[in-house]
PDB file of C-alpha atoms in Angstrom:
ATOM      1  CA  MET D   1       8.558   8.236   9.035  1.00  0.00           C
ATOM      2  CA  TYR D   2      10.885   7.066   6.259  1.00  0.00           C
ATOM      3  CA  LYS D   3      12.151   4.159   8.404  1.00  0.00           C
ATOM      4  CA  LYS D   4       8.594   2.857   8.843  1.00  0.00           C
ATOM      5  CA  VAL D   5       7.878   3.175   5.126  1.00  0.00           C
ATOM      6  CA  LYS D   6      11.105   1.331   4.323  1.00  0.00           C
ATOM      7  CA  ARG D   7      10.250  -1.376   6.856  1.00  0.00           C
ATOM      8  CA  TYR D   8       6.762  -1.861   5.354  1.00  0.00           C
ATOM      9  CA  PHE D   9       8.159  -1.912   1.826  1.00  0.00           C
ATOM     10  CA  ASP D  10      10.897  -4.425   2.706  1.00  0.00           C
ATOM     11  CA  PHE D  11       8.429  -6.693   4.529  1.00  0.00           C
ATOM     12  CA  ILE D  12       6.038  -6.763   1.582  1.00  0.00           C
ATOM     13  CA  GLU D  13       8.878  -7.310  -0.891  1.00  0.00           C
ATOM     14  CA  LEU D  14      10.190 -10.252   1.146  1.00  0.00           C
ATOM     15  CA  ALA D  15       6.711 -11.765   1.360  1.00  0.00           C
ATOM     16  CA  VAL D  16       6.114 -11.346  -2.357  1.00  0.00           C
ATOM     17  CA  ARG D  17       9.504 -12.844  -3.214  1.00  0.00           C
ATOM     18  CA  ASN D  18       9.128 -15.813  -0.878  1.00  0.00           C
ATOM     19  CA  TYR D  19       5.410 -16.491  -1.000  1.00  0.00           C
ATOM     20  CA  THR D  20       4.158 -14.687  -4.140  1.00  0.00           C
ATOM     21  CA  SER D  21       1.667 -12.525  -2.212  1.00  0.00           C
ATOM     22  CA  CYS D  22       1.096 -10.467   0.910  1.00  0.00           C
ATOM     23  CA  LEU D  23      -2.136  -9.598   2.682  1.00  0.00           C
ATOM     24  CA  ILE D  24      -2.213  -6.123   4.219  1.00  0.00           C
ATOM     25  CA  VAL D  25      -4.728  -5.806   7.047  1.00  0.00           C
ATOM     26  CA  SER D  26      -5.333  -3.032   9.537  1.00  0.00           C
ATOM     27  CA  HIS D  27      -7.131  -4.014  12.718  1.00  0.00           C
ATOM     28  CA  LYS D  28      -8.466  -0.629  13.821  1.00  0.00           C
ATOM     29  CA  ASN D  29      -7.846   1.825  11.008  1.00  0.00           C
ATOM     30  CA  LYS D  30      -9.448   1.038   7.631  1.00  0.00           C
ATOM     31  CA  CYS D  31      -7.257   3.580   5.861  1.00  0.00           C
ATOM     32  CA  ALA D  32      -3.907   2.339   7.171  1.00  0.00           C
ATOM     33  CA  SER D  33      -3.836  -0.830   5.088  1.00  0.00           C
ATOM     34  CA  VAL D  34      -4.805   1.093   1.961  1.00  0.00           C
ATOM     35  CA  ALA D  35      -2.170   3.734   2.675  1.00  0.00           C
ATOM     36  CA  ILE D  36       0.507   1.053   3.049  1.00  0.00           C
ATOM     37  CA  ALA D  37      -0.559  -0.539  -0.245  1.00  0.00           C
ATOM     38  CA  ILE D  38      -0.441   2.862  -1.960  1.00  0.00           C
ATOM     39  CA  ILE D  39       3.024   3.604  -0.587  1.00  0.00           C
ATOM     40  CA  TYR D  40       4.260   0.182  -1.682  1.00  0.00           C
ATOM     41  CA  MET D  41       3.012   0.643  -5.247  1.00  0.00           C
ATOM     42  CA  LEU D  42       4.345   4.186  -5.476  1.00  0.00           C
ATOM     43  CA  ILE D  43       7.831   2.928  -4.615  1.00  0.00           C
ATOM     44  CA  LYS D  44       7.741  -0.459  -6.371  1.00  0.00           C
ATOM     45  CA  PHE D  45       6.307   0.625  -9.713  1.00  0.00           C
ATOM     46  CA  SER D  46       7.193   4.348  -9.661  1.00  0.00           C
ATOM     47  CA  TRP D  47       3.547   5.109 -10.298  1.00  0.00           C
ATOM     48  CA  SER D  48       1.933   8.474  -9.718  1.00  0.00           C
ATOM     49  CA  VAL D  49      -0.563   8.830  -6.876  1.00  0.00           C
ATOM     50  CA  HIS D  50      -3.353   9.146  -9.440  1.00  0.00           C
ATOM     51  CA  ARG D  51      -2.341   5.934 -11.235  1.00  0.00           C
ATOM     52  CA  THR D  52      -2.000   4.072  -7.945  1.00  0.00           C
ATOM     53  CA  LEU D  53      -5.424   5.165  -6.678  1.00  0.00           C
ATOM     54  CA  GLU D  54      -6.944   4.293 -10.034  1.00  0.00           C
ATOM     55  CA  TYR D  55      -5.463   0.790  -9.856  1.00  0.00           C
ATOM     56  CA  ILE D  56      -6.569   0.211  -6.266  1.00  0.00           C
ATOM     57  CA  ASN D  57     -10.091   1.411  -7.026  1.00  0.00           C
ATOM     58  CA  SER D  58     -10.257  -0.922 -10.023  1.00  0.00           C
ATOM     59  CA  LYS D  59      -9.480  -3.856  -7.724  1.00  0.00           C
ATOM     60  CA  LYS D  60     -11.687  -2.869  -4.802  1.00  0.00           C
ATOM     61  CA  VAL D  61     -14.369  -0.281  -5.413  1.00  0.00           C
ATOM     62  CA  ASP D  62     -15.668   0.078  -1.849  1.00  0.00           C
ATOM     63  CA  ILE D  63     -12.459   1.403  -0.291  1.00  0.00           C
ATOM     64  CA  GLU D  64     -13.052   4.129   2.269  1.00  0.00           C
ATOM     65  CA  MET D  65     -10.273   6.663   2.642  1.00  0.00           C
ATOM     66  CA  THR D  66     -10.351   9.756   4.788  1.00  0.00           C
ATOM     67  CA  LYS D  67      -9.377  13.137   3.388  1.00  0.00           C
ATOM     68  CA  SER D  68      -6.355  13.275   5.715  1.00  0.00           C
ATOM     69  CA  VAL D  69      -4.944  10.053   4.244  1.00  0.00           C
ATOM     70  CA  LEU D  70      -5.442  11.292   0.710  1.00  0.00           C
ATOM     71  CA  LYS D  71      -3.669  14.531   1.612  1.00  0.00           C
TER      72      LYS D  71
END
């Protein structure tokens, strides 16, 4: 699991460094893209889960996350 998280984080970091932004899209699972964004922010900014969710909800209020993802 950690290798995937590291791979996602490194990919987003490279995109942000080279292109100033990165779009995270999940084709089949609505929660996957949100989960990846949450993981990225947790690592990048050392935010708490609460702070990260608060920030994401302030940017996009209609995010749907399942209970399993939040767990």
